[in-house]
XYZ file of C-alpha atoms in Angstrom:
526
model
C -79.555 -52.046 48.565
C -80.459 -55.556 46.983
C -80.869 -54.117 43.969
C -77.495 -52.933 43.944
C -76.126 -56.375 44.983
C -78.210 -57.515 41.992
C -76.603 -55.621 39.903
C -72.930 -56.217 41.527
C -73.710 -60.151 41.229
C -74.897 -60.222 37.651
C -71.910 -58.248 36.243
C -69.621 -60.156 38.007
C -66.169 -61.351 36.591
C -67.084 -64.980 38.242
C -70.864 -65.240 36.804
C -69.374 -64.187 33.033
C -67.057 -66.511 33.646
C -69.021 -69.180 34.441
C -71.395 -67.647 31.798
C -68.751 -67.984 28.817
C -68.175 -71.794 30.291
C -71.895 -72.470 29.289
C -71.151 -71.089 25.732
C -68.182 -73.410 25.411
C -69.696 -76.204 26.031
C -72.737 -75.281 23.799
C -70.834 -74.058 20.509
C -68.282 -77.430 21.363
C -71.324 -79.662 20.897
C -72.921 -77.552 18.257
C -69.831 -78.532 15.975
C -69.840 -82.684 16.267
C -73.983 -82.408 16.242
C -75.190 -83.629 12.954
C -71.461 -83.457 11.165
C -72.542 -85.764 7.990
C -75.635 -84.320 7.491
C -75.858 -81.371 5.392
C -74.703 -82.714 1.410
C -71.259 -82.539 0.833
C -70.499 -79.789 -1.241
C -68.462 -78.939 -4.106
C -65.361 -77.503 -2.434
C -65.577 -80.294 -0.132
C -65.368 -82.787 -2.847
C -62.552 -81.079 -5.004
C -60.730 -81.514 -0.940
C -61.170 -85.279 -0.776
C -60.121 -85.716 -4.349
C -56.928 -84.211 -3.630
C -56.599 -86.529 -0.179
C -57.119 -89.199 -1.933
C -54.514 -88.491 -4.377
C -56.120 -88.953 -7.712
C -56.192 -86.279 -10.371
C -59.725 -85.514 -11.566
C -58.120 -85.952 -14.897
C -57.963 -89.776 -14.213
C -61.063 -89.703 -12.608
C -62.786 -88.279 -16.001
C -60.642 -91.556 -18.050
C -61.496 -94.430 -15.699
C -65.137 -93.357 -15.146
C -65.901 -92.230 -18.896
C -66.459 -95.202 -20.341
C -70.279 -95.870 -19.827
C -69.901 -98.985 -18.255
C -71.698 -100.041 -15.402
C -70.509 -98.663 -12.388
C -71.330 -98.497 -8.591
C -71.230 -95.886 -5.755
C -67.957 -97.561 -4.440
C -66.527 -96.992 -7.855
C -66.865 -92.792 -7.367
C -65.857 -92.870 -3.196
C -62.575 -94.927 -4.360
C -61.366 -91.266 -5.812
C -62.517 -89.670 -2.617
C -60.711 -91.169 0.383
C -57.279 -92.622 0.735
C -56.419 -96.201 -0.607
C -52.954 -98.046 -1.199
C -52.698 -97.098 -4.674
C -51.775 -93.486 -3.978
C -49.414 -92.222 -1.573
C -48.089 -88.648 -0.350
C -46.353 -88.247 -3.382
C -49.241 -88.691 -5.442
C -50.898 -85.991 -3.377
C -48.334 -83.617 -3.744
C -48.332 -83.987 -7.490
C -52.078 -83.609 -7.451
C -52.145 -80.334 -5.949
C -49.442 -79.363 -7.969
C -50.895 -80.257 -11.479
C -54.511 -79.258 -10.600
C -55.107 -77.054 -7.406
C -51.383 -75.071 -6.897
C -53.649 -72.434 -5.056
C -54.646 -74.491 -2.515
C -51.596 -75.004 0.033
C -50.959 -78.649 1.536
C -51.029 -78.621 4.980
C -54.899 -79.378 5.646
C -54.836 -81.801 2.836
C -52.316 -84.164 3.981
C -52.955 -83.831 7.898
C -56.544 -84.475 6.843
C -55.238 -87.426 4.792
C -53.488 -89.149 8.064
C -56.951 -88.413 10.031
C -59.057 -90.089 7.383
C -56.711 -93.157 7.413
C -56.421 -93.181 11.089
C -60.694 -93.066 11.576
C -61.799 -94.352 8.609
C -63.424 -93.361 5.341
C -66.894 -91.074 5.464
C -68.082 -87.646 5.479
C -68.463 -87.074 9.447
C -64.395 -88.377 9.442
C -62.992 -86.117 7.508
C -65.210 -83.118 8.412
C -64.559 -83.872 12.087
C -60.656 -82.977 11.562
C -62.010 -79.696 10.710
C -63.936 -79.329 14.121
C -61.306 -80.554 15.689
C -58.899 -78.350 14.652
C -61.848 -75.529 15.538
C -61.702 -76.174 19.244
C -57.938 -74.580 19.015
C -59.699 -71.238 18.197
C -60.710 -71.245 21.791
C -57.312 -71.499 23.775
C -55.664 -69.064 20.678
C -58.247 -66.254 21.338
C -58.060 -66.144 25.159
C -53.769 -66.135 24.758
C -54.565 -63.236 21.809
C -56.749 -61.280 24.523
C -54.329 -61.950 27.027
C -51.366 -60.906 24.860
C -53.141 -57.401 23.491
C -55.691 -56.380 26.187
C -53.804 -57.936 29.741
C -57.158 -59.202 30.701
C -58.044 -62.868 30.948
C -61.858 -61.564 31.451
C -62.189 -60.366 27.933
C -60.465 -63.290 27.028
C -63.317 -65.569 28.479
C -65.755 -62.951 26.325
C -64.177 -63.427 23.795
C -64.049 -67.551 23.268
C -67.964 -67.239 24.309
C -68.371 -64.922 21.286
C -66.448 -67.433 19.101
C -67.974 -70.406 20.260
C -71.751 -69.463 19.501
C -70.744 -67.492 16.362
C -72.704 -69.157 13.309
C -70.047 -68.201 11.333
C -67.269 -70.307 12.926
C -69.736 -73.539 13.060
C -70.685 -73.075 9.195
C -66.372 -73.915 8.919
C -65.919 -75.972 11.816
C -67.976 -78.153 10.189
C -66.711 -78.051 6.409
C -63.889 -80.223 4.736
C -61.677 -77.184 4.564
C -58.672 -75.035 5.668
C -60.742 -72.421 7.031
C -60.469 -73.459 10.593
C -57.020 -73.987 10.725
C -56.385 -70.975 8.618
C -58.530 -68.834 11.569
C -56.181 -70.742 14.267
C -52.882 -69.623 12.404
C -53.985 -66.532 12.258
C -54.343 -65.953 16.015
C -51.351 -67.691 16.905
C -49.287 -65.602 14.892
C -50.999 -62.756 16.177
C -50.717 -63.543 19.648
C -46.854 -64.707 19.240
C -46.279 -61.344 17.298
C -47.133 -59.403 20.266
C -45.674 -61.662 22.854
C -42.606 -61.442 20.473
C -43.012 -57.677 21.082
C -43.001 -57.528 24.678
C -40.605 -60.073 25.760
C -37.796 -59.315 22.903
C -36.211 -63.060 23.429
C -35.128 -65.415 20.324
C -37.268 -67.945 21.570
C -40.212 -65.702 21.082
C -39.316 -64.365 17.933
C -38.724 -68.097 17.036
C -42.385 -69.167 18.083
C -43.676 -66.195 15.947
C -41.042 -67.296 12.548
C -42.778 -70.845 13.172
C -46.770 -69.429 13.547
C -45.466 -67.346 10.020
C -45.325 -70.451 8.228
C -48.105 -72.462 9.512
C -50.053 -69.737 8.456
C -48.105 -69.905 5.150
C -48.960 -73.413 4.411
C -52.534 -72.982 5.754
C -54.324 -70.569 3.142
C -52.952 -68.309 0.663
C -54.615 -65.185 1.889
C -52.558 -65.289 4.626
C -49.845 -63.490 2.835
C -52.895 -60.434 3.963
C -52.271 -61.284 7.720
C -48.193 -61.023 7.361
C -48.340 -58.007 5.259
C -51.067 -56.310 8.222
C -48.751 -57.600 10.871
C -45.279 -56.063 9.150
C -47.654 -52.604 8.717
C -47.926 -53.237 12.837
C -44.753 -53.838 13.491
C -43.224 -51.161 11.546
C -46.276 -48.346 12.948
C -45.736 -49.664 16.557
C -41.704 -48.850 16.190
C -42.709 -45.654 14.139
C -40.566 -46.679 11.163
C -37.055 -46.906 12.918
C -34.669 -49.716 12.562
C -35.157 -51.001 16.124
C -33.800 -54.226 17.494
C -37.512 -55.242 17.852
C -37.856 -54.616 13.850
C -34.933 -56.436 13.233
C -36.140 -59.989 14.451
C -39.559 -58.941 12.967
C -38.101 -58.793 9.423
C -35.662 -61.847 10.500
C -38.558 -64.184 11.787
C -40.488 -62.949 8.799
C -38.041 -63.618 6.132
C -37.554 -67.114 7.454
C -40.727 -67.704 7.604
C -41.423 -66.658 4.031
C -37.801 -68.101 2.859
C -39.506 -71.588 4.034
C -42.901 -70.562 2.381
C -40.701 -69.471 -1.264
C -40.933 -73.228 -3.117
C -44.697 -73.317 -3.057
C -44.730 -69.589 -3.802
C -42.918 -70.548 -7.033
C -45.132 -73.540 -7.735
C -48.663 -71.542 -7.493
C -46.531 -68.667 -9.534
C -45.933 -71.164 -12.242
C -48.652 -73.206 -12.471
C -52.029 -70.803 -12.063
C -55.073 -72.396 -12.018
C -56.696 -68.758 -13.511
C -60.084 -71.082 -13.793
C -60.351 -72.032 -10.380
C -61.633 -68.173 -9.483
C -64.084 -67.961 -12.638
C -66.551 -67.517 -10.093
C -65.135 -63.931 -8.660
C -66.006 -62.505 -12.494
C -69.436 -62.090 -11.584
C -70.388 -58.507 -11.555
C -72.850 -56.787 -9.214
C -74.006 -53.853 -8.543
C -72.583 -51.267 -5.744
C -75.651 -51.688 -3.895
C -75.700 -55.131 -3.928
C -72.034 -55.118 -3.156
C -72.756 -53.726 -0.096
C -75.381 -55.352 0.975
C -73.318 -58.644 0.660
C -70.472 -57.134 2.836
C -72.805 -56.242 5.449
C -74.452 -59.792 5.367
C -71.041 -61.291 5.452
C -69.774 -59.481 8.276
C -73.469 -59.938 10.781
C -72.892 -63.842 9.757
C -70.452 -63.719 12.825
C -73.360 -63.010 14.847
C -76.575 -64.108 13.104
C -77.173 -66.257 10.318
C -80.612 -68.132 9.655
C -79.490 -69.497 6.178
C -80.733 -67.331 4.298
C -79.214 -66.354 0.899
C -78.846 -62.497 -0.516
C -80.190 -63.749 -3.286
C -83.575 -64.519 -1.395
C -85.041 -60.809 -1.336
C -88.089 -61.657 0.491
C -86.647 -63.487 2.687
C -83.930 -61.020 3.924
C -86.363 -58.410 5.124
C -86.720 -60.843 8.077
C -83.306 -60.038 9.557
C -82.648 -56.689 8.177
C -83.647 -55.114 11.903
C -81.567 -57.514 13.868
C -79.218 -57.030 11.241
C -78.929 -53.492 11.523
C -78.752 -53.264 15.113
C -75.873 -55.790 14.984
C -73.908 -53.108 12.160
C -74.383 -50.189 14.707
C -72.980 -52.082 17.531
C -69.713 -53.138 15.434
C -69.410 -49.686 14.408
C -69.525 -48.681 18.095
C -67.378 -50.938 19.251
C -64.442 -50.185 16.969
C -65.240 -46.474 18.275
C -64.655 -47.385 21.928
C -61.878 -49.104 21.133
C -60.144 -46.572 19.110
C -61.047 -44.039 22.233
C -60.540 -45.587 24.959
C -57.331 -48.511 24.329
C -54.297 -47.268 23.642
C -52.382 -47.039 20.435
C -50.793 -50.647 20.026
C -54.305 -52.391 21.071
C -56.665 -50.413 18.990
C -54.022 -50.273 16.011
C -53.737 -54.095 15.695
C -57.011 -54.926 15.824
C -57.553 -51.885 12.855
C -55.066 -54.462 11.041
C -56.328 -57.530 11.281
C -59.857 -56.165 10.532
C -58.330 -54.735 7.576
C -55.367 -56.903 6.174
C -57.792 -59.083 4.244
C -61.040 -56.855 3.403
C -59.184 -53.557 2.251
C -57.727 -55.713 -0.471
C -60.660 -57.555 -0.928
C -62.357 -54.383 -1.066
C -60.608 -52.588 -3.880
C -60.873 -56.084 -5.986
C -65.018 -56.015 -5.087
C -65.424 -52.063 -5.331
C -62.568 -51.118 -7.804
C -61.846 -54.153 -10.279
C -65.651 -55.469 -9.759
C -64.229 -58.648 -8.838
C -66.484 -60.867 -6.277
C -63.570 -61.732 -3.876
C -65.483 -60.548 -0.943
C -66.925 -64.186 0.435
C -67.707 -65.131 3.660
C -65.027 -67.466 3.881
C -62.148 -65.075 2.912
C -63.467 -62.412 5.529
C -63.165 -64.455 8.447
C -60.038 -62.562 9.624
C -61.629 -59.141 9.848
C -64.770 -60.890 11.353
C -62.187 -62.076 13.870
C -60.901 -58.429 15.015
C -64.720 -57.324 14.848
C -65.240 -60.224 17.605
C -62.091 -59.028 19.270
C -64.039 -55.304 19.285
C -67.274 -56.906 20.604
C -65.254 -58.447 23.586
C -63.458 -55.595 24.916
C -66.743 -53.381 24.149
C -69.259 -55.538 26.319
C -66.918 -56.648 28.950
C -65.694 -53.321 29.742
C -69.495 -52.227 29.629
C -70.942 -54.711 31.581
C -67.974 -54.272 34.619
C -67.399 -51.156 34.139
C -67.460 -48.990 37.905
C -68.492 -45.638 36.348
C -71.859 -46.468 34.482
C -75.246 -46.144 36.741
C -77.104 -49.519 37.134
C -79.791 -49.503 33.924
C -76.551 -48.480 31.922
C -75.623 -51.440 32.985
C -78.451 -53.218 32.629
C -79.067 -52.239 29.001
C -75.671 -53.471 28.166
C -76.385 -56.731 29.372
C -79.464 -57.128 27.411
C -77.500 -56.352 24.667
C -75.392 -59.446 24.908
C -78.069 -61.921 25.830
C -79.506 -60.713 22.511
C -76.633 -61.060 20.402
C -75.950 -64.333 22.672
C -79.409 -66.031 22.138
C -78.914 -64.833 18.249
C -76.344 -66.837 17.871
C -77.576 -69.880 19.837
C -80.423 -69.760 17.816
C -78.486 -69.669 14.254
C -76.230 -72.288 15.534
C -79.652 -74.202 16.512
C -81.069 -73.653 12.875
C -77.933 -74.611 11.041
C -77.380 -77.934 13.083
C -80.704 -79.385 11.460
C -80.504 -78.008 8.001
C -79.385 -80.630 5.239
C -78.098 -77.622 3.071
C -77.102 -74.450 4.036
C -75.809 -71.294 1.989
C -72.359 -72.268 2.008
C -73.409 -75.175 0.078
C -74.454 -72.956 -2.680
C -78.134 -74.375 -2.573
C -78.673 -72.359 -5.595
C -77.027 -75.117 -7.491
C -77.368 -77.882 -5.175
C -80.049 -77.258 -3.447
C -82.558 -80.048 -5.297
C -79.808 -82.846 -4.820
C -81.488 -84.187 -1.641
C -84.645 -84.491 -2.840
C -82.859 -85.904 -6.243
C -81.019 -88.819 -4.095
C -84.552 -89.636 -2.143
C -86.469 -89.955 -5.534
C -83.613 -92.118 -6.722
C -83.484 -94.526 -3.723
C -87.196 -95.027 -3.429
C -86.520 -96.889 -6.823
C -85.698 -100.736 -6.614
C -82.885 -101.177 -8.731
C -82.106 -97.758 -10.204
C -79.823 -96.701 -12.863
C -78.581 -93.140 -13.143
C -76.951 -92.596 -17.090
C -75.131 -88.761 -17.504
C -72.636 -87.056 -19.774
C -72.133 -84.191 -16.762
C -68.525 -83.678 -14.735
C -67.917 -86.758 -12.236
C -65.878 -83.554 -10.312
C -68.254 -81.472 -8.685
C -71.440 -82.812 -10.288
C -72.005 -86.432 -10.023
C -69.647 -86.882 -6.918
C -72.142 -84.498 -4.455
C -74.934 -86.796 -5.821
C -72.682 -89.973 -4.995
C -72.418 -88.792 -1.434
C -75.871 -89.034 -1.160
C -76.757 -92.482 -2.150
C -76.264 -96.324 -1.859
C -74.595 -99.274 -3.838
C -78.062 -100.483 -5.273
C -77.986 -96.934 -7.351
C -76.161 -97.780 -10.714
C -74.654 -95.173 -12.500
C -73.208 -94.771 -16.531
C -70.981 -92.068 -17.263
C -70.928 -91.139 -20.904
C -68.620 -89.024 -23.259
C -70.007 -86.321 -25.310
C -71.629 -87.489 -28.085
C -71.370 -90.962 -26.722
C -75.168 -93.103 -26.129
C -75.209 -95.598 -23.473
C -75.794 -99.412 -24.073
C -79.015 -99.895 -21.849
C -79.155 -103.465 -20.308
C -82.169 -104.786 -18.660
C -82.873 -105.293 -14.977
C -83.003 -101.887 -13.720
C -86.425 -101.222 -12.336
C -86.492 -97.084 -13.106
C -83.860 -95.502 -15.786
C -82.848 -91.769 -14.961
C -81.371 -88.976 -16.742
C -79.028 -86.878 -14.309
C -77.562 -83.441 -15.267
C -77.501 -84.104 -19.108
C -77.081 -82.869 -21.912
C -80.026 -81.695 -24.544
C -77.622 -83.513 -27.845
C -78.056 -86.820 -24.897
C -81.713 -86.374 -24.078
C -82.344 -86.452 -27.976
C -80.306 -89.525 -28.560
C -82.267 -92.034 -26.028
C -85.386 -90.495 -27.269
C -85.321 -91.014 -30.532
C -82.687 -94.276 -30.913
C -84.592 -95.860 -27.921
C -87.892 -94.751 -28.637
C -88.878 -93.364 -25.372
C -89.998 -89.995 -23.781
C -88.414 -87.999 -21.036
C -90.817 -87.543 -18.012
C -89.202 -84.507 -16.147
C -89.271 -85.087 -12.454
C -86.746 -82.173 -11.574
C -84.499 -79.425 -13.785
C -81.923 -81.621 -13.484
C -83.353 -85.584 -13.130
C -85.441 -87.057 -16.153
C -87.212 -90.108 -16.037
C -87.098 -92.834 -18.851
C -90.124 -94.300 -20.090
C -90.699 -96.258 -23.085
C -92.999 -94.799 -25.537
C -96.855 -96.130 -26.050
C-alpha cells in the first residue's frame, strides 16, 4: 500500500509541476550567469558592427592607416554613437549583410542605447528575449496537445536544454527566431480551431515577425502551408482561405526585403557551407547537433578522442527521440502528430538534401533549432504521458522516471559546464580558441603595442573585446611597414602576414620570438 502511494505521489501532476518550476528557475539563472564571459565571437562582432551602423568598409579606411590607435578606437564601430542613426543601419545591412533581416539588429540597437555599451548588454537582449520561449511553448502545448501538464514538461525541457542557453546567451537572432517560430505555430492552430479574423489576424502578424526574424523562416511558413493544406485534405475550405489570406499578407509585408536580399547577395557570406565531408561524418554531425538539445559538454566533432566520452549517453538520447516520435505518431491523432512531423522537418529536410545531395554544410546547430524544437515537443508528450499514465505497472513507471532525471541532470550538468567555459564550440575555438590566452600574454605587458596587417572585421575586433586601453594597436595595409616609436615596453606581431614578418625583420633588424601560431614577439637582434 505505501508503495503504491509512493508511486501515486511521485508521478503526480502537482509534484511535476512543481518539478518543472525548479527547472525554470534554474535554466532562467543559467542564462544571465556569466553573460560577458566566454570571447565574443565572430558572428557576434559582424552583429554589433551592423548596430552600430558603420560599414566594415569604413572601418577597414579609418583604421588602415598604421597610426597609433587605442581599444576605444575599435569599440567606437561596435556600439551605437551619435554619428550613425537608423538610417545608417539600414543601409549597412543593405550594402553588406542583405541576408541578415533587421529586426534583432535595431531592437538590439535601442537596448544597447537604453543599458549602455558592453558585451553582457547587448547579449542580455538575447536572454531576454529567451525567457519568451517559456510562455510560447506552454500556449503551443496547450494549443496542439489540450494539456497544460505537458506544457509545464515541456518549458522544463527547454529551460535546461544546453542548446537553448548556448543562444540565449549569443548576440544573435536565434532566440527570437525560436520565439517566432512558436508563436506562429501556436496562433496557426488557434487560428484553426476558433476560425475568427482576429485569430487569423494574430497568426498574419506572428507570419511576419517570423519574416523579419531569420531568413530560414520562409522553412517554417512553407511546413505550416503543407499543414494547413494536409489538415483540410487539399480542399478550398473557408479555413484555407484565411490561411492563404493571413499568409499572403504576411509575405506581401515581408516582399521589399525579399527583393533587397534577391538583389544584393552576399554569395561570400556562406563560403563556409562549401566544405565537404564525408557521409559518415555527415551523420555523425546531425546526430551531435540534434543530442545538443539534451547534452552538450563542449566538445567539438572534430575532437575524436574526445567524443567517445558521450557517444553512450549520446546514443541512448537518439533511441529515445526515435521512440518518442513513434508514440506520438501511434498514439496522437492526425493533426498533433502531423504538425510536429512539420516543424521537425520544415528546416532539416531542406537542409538535408543541401548536406546529403549538393554536399553543402548547411546543417549547423543553429539552423536546426526548429526541428530540435518539435523533437522537445516529442520528448514532452512521450514522458508526461509515461510517467502519468494509469495503465503502466509501477517499475514501468518507475523506469520512466529515471529516464527523465537522467536526461534532466544531463542537461543541468551541460548547462553547469557551459556557464564557466570562456569559449565554447559555438565560438569556433578551432580558430579562436588561443585568443584568451593571446589577450592575457598581452596585458601582462606594461605598455604593449600590438602591429597587424589582418581584417579589423572578425580578426582584430574578437581580440579587442578582450583587452584594455593600455594595449596599443597599428593596423597596416598590405605591403605597408609600420613606423615603430619608442615607449612601448613589449612589441607584438598579431595575425600577420609572412611578406610583414620579413619586413620588421630585416628593415628593423630584429628576430621574431614565436609565443603562439598567431602572436610573435619583437626583439631586437644581438
Amino acid at each position: 500500500m505505501d508503495n503504491k502511494l509512493s508511486i501515486k505521489w511521485l508521478t503526480s501532476p502537482s509534484l511535476l509541476r512543481l518539478l518543472a518550476i525548479v527547472l525554470l528557475v534554474i535554466g532562467v539563472i543559467f542564462r544571465f550567469v556569466n553573460l560577458d564571459k566566454k570571447i565574443y565571437s565572430s558572428d557576434e562582432v559582424y552583429s554589433s558592427l551592423r548596430i552600430s551602423g558603420y560599414m566594415q568598409s569604413e572601418i577597414e579606411q579609418d583604421l588602415r592607416s598604421g597610426n597609433l590607435i587605442g581599444v576605444k578606437d575599435f569599440l567606437q564601430y561596435q556600439y551605437p554613437n551619435s554619428e550613425k542613426n537608423i538610417t545608417d543601419v539600414i543601409k549597412g545591412i543593405v550594402i553588406e549583410d542583405s541576408q541578415i533581416l533587421p529586426l534583432h539588429v535595431l531592437i538590439t540597437r535601442f537596448w544597447v542605447q537604453l543599458f549602455g555599451n558592453s558585451i553582457a548588454v547587448t547579449r542580455s537582449f538575447s536572454a531576454v528575449v529567451s525567457l519568451l520561449t517559456f510562455p510560447c511553448i506552454y500556449w503551443l502545448c496547450k494549443e496542439l496537445f489540450e494539456s497544460s501538464l505537458i506544457g509545464w514538461i515541456a518549458m522544463a525541457f527547454v529551460a535546461i536544454s544546453p542548446v537553448h542557453l548556448v543562444y540565449a546567451q549569443e548576440a544573435r537572432a536565434y532566440g527570437l527566431w525560436i520565439v517566432a517560430t512558436l508563436m506562429s505555430s501556436a496562433a496557426l492552430l488557434g487560428a484553426i480551431r476558433v476560425k475568427t479574423k482576429v485569430s487569423w489576424c494574430i497568426y498574419a502578424a506572428t507570419l511576419l515577425l517570423g519574416f523579419y526574424s531569420h531568413i530560414f523562416f520562409c522553412f517554417i511558413a512553407v511546413g505550416q502551408g503543407i499543414y494547413a493544406l494536409a489538415i483540410e485534405r487539399f480542399r478550398l475550405s473557408k479555413t484555407l482561405i484565411s490561411y492563404f489570406i493571413s499568409s499572403l499578407a504576411a509575405f506581401l509585408a515581408f516582399l521589399p526585403w525579399l527583393w533587397i536580399i534577391i538583389t544584393n547577395p552576399h554569395p561570400e557570406a556562406v563560403t563556409w557551407a562549401n566544405n565537404k565531408q564525408t557521409l559518415f561524418a555527415s551523420v555523425s554531425r546531425w546526430a551531435g547537433i540534434i543530442g545538443r538539445g539534451f547534452i552538450d559538454l563542449g566538445i567539438s566533432p572534430t575532437e575524436s578522442s574526445k567524443v567517445q566520452i558521450i557517444l553512450i549517453p549520446l546514443f541512448l538520447i537518439s533511441v529515445i527521440i526515435i521512440y518518442s516520435i513513434y508514440i506520438l505518431c501511434r498514439k496522437t491523432p492526425k493533426r498533433v502528430w502531423l504538425f510536429v512531423l512539420t516543424l521537425i522537418g520544415s528546416v532539416s529536410v531542406p537542409l538535408a538534401i543541401a548536406d546529403f545531395v549538393f554536399q553543402k554544410r548547411y546543417g549547423t546547430t543553429r539552423y536546426l533549432l526548429p526541428s530540435i524544437l518539435g523533437v522537445e515537443l516529442a520528448f514532452a508528450y512521450l514522458f508526461t504521458t509515461k510517467i502519468t499514465s494509469i495503465y503502466l505497472q509501477a517499475w514501468q513507471k518507475k523506469l520512466w522516471s529515471l529516464l527523465a532525471l537522467m536526461i534532466v541532470s544531463i542537461g543541468i550538468v551541460s548547462c553547469s559546464v557551459n556557464s564557466q567555459a570562456n569559449i565554447w564550440w559555438s565560438k569556433v575555438p578551432e580558430r579562436f580558441g588561443s585568443y584568451p590566452k593571446i589577450a592575457n600574454i598581452v596585458l601582462q605587458a606594461e605598455k604593449p603595442l600590438l602591429i597587424t596587417d589582418a581584417s579589423v572585421i572578425p580578426t582584430i575586433q574578437i581580440l579587442v573585446h578582450l583587452l584594455d586601453e593600455k594595449v596599443k594597436f597599428q593596423v597596416l595595409s598590405p605591403n605597408q611597414l609600420p613606423q615603430i616609436t619608442s615607449g612601448f615596453s613589449d612589441i607584438f606581431l598579431f595575425h600577420s602576414s609572412d611578406e610583414l614578418k620579413a619586413g620588421i625583420e630585416k628593415i628593423y633588424n630584429s628576430k621574431l620570438v614565436k609565443i603562439d601560431d598567431s602572436l610573435w614577439k619583437i626583439e631586437k637582434s644581438s
